[in-house]
mmCIF file of N, CA, C and O in Angstrom:
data_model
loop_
_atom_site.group_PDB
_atom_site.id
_atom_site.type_symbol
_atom_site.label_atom_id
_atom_site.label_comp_id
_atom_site.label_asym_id
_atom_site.label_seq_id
_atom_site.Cartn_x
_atom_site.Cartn_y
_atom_site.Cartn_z
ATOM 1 N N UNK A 1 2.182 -17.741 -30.602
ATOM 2 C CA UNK A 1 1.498 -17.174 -29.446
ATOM 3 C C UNK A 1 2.307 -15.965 -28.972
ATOM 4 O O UNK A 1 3.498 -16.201 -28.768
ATOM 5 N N UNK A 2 1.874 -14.689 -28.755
ATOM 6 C CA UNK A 2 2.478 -13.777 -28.428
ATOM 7 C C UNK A 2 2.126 -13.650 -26.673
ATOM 8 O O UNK A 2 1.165 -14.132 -26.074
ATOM 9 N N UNK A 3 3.157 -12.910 -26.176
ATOM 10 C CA UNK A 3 3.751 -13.472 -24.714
ATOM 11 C C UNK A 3 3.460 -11.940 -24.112
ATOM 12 O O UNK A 3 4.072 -11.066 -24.725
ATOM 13 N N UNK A 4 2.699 -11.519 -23.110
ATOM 14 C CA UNK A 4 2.846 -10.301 -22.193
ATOM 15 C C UNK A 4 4.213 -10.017 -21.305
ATOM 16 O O UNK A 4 5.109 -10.862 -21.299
ATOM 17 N N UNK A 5 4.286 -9.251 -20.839
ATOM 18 C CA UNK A 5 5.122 -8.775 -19.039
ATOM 19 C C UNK A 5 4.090 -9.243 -17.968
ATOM 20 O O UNK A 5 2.983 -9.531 -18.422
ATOM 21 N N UNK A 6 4.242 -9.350 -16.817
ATOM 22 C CA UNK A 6 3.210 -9.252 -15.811
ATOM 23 C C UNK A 6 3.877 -9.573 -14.830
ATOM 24 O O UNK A 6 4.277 -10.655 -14.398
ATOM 25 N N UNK A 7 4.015 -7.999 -14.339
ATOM 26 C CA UNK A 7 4.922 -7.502 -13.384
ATOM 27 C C UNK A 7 3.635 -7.492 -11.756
ATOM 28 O O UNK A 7 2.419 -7.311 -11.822
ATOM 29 N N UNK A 8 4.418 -7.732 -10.551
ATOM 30 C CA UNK A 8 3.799 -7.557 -9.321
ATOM 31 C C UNK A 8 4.359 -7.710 -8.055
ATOM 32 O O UNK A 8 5.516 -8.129 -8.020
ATOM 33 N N UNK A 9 3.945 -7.529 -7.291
ATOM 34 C CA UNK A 9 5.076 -7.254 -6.276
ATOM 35 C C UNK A 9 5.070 -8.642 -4.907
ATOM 36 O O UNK A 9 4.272 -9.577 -4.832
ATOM 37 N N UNK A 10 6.047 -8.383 -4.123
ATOM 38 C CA UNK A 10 6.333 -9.189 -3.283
ATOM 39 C C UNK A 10 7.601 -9.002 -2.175
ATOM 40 O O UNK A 10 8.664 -8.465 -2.485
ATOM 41 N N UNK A 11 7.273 -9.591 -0.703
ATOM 42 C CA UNK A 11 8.410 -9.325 -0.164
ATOM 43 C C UNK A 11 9.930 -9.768 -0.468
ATOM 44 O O UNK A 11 10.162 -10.856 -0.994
ATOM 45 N N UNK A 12 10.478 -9.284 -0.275
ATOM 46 C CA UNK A 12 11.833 -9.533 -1.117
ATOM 47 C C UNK A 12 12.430 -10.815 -0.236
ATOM 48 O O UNK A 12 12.643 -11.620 -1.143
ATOM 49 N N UNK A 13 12.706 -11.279 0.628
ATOM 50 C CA UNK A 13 12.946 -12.487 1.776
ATOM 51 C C UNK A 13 11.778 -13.283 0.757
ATOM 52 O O UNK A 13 12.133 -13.389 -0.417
ATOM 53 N N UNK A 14 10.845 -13.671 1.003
ATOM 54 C CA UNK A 14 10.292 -14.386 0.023
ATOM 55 C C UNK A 14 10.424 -14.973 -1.385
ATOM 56 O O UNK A 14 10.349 -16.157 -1.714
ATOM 57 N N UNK A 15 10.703 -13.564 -2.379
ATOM 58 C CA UNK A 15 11.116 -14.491 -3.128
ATOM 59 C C UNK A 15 12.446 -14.556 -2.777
ATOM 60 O O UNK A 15 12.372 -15.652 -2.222
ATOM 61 N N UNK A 16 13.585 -14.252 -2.663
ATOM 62 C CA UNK A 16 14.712 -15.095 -2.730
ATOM 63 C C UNK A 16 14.959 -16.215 -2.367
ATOM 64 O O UNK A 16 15.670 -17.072 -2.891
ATOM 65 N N UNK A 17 14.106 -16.242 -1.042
ATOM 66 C CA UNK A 17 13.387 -17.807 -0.583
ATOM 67 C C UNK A 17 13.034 -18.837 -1.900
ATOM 68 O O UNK A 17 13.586 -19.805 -2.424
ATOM 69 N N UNK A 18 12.063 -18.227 -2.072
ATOM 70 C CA UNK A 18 11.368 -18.642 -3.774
ATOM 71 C C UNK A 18 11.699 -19.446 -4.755
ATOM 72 O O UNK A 18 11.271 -20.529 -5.151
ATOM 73 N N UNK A 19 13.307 -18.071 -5.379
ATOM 74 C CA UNK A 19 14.194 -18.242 -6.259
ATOM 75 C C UNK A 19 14.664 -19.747 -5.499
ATOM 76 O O UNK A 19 13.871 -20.686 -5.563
ATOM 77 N N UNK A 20 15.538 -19.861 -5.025
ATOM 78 C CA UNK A 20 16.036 -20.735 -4.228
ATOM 79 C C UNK A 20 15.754 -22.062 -4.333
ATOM 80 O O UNK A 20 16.583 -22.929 -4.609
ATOM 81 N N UNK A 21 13.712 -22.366 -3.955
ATOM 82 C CA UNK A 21 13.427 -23.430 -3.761
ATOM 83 C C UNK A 21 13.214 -23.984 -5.603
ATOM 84 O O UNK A 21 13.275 -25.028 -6.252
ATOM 85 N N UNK A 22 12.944 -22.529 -5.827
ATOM 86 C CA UNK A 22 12.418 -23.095 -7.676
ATOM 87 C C UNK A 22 14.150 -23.510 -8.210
ATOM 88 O O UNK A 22 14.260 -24.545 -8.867
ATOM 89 N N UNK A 23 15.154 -22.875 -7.977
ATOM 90 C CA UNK A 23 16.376 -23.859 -8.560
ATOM 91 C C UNK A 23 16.674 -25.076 -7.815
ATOM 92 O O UNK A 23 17.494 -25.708 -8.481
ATOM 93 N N UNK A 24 16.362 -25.745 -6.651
ATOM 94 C CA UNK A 24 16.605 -26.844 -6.602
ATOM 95 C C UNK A 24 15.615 -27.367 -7.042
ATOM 96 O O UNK A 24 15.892 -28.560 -6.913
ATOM 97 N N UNK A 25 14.306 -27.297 -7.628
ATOM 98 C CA UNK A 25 13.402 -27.649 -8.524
ATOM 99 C C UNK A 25 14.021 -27.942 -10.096
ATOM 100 O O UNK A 25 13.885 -28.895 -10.863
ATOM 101 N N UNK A 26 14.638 -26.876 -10.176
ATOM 102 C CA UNK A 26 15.163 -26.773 -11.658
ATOM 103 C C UNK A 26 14.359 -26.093 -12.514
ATOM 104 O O UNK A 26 13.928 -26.495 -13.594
ATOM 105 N N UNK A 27 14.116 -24.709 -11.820
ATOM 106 C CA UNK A 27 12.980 -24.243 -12.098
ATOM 107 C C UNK A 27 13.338 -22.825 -11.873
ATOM 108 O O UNK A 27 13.726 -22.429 -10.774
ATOM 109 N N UNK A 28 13.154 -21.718 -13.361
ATOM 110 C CA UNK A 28 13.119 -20.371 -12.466
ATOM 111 C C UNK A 28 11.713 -19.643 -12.089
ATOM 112 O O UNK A 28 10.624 -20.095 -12.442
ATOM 113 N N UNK A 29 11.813 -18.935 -11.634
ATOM 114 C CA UNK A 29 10.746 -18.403 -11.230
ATOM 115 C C UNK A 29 9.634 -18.150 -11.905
ATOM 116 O O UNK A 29 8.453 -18.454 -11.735
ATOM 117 N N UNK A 30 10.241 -17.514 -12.733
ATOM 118 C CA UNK A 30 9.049 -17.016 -14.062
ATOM 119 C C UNK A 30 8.416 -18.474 -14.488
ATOM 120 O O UNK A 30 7.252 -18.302 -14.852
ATOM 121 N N UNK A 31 8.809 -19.843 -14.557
ATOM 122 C CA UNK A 31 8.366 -20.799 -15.198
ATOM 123 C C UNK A 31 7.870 -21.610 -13.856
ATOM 124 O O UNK A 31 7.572 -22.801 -13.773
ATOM 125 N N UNK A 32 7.871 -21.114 -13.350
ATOM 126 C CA UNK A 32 6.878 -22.013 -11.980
ATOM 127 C C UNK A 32 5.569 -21.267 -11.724
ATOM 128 O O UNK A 32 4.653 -21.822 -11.116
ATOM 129 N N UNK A 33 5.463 -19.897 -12.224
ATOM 130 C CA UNK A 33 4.568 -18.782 -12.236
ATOM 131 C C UNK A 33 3.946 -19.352 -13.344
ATOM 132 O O UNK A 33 2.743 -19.548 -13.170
ATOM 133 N N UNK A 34 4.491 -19.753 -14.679
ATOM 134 C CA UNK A 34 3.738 -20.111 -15.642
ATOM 135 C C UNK A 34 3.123 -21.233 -15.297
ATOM 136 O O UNK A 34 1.965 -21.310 -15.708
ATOM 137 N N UNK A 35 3.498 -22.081 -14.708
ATOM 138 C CA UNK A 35 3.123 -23.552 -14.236
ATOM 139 C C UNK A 35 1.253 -22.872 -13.401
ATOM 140 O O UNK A 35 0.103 -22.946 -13.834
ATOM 141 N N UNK A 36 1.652 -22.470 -12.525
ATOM 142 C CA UNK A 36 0.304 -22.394 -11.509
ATOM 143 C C UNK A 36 0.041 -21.716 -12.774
ATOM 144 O O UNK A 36 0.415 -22.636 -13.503
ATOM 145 N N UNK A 37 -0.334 -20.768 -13.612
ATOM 146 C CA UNK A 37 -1.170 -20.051 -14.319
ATOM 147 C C UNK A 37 -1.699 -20.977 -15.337
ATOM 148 O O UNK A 37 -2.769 -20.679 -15.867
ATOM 149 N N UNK A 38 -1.037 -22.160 -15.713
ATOM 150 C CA UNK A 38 -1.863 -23.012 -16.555
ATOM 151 C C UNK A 38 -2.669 -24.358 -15.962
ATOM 152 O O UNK A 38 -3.524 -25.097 -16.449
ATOM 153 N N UNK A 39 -1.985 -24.315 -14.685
ATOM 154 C CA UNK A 39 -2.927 -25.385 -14.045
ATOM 155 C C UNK A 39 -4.104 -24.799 -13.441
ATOM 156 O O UNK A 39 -5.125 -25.485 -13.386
ATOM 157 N N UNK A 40 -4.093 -23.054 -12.762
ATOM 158 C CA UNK A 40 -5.258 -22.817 -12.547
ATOM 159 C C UNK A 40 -5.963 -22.297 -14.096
ATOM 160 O O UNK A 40 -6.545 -23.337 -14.403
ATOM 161 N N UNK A 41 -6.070 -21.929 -14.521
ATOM 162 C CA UNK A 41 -6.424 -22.119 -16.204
ATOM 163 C C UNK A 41 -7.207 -23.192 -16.523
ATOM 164 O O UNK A 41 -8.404 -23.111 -16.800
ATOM 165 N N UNK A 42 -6.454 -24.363 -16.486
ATOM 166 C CA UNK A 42 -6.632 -25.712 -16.816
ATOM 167 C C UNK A 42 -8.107 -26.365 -15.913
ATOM 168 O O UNK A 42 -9.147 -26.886 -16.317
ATOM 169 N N UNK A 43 -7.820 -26.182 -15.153
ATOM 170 C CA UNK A 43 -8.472 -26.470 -13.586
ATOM 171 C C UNK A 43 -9.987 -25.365 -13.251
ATOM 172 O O UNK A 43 -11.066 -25.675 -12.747
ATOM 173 N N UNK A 44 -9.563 -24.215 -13.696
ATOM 174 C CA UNK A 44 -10.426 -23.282 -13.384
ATOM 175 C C UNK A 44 -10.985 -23.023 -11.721
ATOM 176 O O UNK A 44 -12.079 -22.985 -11.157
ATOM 177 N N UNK A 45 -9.600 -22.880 -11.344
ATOM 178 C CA UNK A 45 -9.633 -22.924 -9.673
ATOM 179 C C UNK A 45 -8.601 -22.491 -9.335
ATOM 180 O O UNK A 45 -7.593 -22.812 -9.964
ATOM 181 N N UNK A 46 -8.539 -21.786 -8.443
ATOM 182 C CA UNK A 46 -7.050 -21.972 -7.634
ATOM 183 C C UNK A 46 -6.610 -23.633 -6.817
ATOM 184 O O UNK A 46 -7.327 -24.168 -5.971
ATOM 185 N N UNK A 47 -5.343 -24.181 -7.311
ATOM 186 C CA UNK A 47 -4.787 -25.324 -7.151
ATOM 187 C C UNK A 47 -4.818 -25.532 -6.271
ATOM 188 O O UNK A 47 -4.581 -26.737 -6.185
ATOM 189 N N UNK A 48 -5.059 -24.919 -4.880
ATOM 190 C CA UNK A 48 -4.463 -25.109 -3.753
ATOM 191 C C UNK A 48 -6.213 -24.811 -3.147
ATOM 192 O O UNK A 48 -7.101 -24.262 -3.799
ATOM 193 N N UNK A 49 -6.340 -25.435 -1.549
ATOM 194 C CA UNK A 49 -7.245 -24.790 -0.411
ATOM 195 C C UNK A 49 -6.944 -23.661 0.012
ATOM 196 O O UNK A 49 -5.914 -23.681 0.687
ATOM 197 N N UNK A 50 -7.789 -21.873 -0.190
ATOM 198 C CA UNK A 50 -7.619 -21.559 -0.097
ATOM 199 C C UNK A 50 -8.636 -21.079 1.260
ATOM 200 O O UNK A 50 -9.708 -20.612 0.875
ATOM 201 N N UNK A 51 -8.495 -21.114 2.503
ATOM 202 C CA UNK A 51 -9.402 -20.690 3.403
ATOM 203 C C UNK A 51 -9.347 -19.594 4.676
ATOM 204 O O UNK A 51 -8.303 -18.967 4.854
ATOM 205 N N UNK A 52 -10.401 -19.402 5.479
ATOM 206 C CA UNK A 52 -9.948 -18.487 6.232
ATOM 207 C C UNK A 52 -9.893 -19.361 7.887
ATOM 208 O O UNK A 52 -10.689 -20.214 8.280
ATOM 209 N N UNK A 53 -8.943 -18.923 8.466
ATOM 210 C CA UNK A 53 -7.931 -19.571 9.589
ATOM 211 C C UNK A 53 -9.157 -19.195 10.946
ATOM 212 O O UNK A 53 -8.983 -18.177 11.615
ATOM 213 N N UNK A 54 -10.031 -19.873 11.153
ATOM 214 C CA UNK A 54 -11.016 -19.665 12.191
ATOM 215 C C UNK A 54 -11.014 -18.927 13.554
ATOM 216 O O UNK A 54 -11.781 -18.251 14.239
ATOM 217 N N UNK A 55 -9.425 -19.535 13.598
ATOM 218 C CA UNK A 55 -8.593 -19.084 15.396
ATOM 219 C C UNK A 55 -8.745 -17.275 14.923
ATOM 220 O O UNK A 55 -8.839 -16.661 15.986
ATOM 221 N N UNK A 56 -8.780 -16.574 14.076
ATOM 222 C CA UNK A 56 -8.994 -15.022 14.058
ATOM 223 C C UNK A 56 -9.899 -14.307 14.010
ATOM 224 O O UNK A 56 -9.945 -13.082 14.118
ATOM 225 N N UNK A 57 -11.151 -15.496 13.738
ATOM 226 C CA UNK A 57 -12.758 -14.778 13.552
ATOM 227 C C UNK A 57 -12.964 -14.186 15.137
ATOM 228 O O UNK A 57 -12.351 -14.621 16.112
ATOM 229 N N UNK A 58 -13.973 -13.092 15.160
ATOM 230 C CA UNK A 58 -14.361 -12.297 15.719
ATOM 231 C C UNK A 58 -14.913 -12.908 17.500
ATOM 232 O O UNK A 58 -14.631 -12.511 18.631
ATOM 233 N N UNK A 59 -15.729 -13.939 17.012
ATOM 234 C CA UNK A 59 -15.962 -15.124 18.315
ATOM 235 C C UNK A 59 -14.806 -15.274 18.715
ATOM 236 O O UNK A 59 -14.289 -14.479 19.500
ATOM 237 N N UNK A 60 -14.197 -16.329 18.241
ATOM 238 C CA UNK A 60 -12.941 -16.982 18.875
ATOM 239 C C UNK A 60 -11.945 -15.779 19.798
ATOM 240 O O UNK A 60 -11.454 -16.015 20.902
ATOM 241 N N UNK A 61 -11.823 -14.641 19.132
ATOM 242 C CA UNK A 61 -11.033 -13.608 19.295
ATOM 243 C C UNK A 61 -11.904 -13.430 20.820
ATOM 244 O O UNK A 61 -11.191 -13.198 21.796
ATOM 245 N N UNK A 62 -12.926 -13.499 20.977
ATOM 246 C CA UNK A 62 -13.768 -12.348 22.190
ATOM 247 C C UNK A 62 -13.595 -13.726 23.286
ATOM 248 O O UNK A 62 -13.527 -13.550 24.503
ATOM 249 N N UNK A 63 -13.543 -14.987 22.707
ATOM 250 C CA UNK A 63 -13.371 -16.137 23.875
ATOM 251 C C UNK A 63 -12.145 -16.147 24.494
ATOM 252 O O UNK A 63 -11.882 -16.443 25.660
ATOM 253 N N UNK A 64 -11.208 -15.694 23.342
ATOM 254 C CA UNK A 64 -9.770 -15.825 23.910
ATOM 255 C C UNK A 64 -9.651 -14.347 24.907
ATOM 256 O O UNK A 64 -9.382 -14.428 26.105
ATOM 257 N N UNK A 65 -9.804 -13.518 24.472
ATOM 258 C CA UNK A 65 -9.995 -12.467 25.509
ATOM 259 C C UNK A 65 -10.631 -12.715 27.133
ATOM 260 O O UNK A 65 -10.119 -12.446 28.220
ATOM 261 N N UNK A 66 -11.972 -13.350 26.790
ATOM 262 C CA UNK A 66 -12.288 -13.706 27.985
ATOM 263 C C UNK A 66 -11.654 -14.792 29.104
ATOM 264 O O UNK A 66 -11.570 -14.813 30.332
ATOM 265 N N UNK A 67 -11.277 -15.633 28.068
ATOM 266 C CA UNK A 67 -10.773 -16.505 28.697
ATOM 267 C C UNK A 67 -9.110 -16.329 29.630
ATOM 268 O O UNK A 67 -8.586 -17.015 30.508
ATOM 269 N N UNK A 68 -8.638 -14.923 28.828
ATOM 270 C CA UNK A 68 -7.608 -14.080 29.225
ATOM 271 C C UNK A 68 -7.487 -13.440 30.893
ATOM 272 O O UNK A 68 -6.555 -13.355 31.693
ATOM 273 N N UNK A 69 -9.251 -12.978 30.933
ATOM 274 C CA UNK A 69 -9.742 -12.268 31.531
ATOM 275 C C UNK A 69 -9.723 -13.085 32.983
ATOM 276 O O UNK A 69 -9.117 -12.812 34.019
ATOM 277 N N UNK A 70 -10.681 -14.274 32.644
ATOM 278 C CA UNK A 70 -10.934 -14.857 33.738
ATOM 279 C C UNK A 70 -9.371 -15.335 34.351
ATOM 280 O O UNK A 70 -9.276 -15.359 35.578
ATOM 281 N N UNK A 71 -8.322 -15.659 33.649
ATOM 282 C CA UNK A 71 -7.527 -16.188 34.701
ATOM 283 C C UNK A 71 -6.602 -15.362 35.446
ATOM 284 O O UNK A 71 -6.061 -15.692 36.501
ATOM 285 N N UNK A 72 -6.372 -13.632 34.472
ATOM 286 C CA UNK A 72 -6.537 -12.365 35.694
ATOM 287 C C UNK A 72 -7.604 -12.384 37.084
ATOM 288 O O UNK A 72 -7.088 -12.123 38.171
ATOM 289 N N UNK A 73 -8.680 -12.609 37.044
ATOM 290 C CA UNK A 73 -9.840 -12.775 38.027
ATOM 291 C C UNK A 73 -9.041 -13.717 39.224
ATOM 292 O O UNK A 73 -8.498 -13.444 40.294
ATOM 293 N N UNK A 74 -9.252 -14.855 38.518
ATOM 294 C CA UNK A 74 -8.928 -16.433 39.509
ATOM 295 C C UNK A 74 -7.234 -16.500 39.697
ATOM 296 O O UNK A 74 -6.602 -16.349 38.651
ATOM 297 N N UNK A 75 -6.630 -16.665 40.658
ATOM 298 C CA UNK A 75 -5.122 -17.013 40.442
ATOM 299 C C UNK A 75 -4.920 -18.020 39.871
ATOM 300 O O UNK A 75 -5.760 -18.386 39.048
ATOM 301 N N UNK A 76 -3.730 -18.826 40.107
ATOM 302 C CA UNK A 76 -3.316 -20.635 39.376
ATOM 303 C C UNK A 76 -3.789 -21.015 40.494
ATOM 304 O O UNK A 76 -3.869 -20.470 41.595
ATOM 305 N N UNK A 77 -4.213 -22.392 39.940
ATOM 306 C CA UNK A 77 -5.061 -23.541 41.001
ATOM 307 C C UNK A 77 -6.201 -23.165 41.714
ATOM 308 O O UNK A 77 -6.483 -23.638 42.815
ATOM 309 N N UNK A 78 -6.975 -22.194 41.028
ATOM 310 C CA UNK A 78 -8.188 -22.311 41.197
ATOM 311 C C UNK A 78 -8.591 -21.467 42.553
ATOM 312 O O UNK A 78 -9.818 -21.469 42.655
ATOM 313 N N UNK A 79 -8.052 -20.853 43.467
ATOM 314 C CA UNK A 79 -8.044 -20.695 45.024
ATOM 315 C C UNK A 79 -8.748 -19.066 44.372
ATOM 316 O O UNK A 79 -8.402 -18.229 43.539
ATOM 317 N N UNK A 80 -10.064 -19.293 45.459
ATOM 318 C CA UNK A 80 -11.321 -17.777 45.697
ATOM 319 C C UNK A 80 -10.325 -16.876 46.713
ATOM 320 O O UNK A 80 -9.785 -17.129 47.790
ATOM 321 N N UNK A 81 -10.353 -15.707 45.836
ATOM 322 C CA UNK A 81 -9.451 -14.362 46.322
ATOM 323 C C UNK A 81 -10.095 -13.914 47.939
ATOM 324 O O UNK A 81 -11.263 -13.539 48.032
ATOM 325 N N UNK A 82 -9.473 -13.975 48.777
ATOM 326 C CA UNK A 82 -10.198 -13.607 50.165
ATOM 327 C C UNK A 82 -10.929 -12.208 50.277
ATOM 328 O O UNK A 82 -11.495 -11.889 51.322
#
């Protein structure tokens, strides 16, 4: 089987993070990279849930604003501004 490069990027704090967790794995990097590439392969999926975090959608965002809003309006404990 002949073998590519496949070079890409990343924050550097991360992987050294990375490096790190893959040697107390016993594991270098490059072969934990191979790992997910044959289980998603294998799998024909990404291994993991990959989803989007709701608290940032566009609603939620305009409730939290408002809800920002109103307690500028009202002081604490509720008391109508004279």
């Amino acid at each position: 089987m002949y073998q590519t490069m496949v070079n890409f990027r990343m924050d550097t704090d991360d992987k050294v993070a990375l490096e790190a967790l893959c040697g107390k794995l016993g594991l270098t990097l490059s072969t934990a990279f191979k790992i997910f590439a044959k289980k998603m392969l294998r799998e024909q999926r990404i291994p993991f849930d990959v989803s989007i975090d709701n608290f940032y959608s566009e609603n939620n965002i305009r409730y939290l604003e408002n809800q920002n809003h109103s307690r500028e309006i009202w002081p604490a404990g509720g008391a109508f501004p004279d």
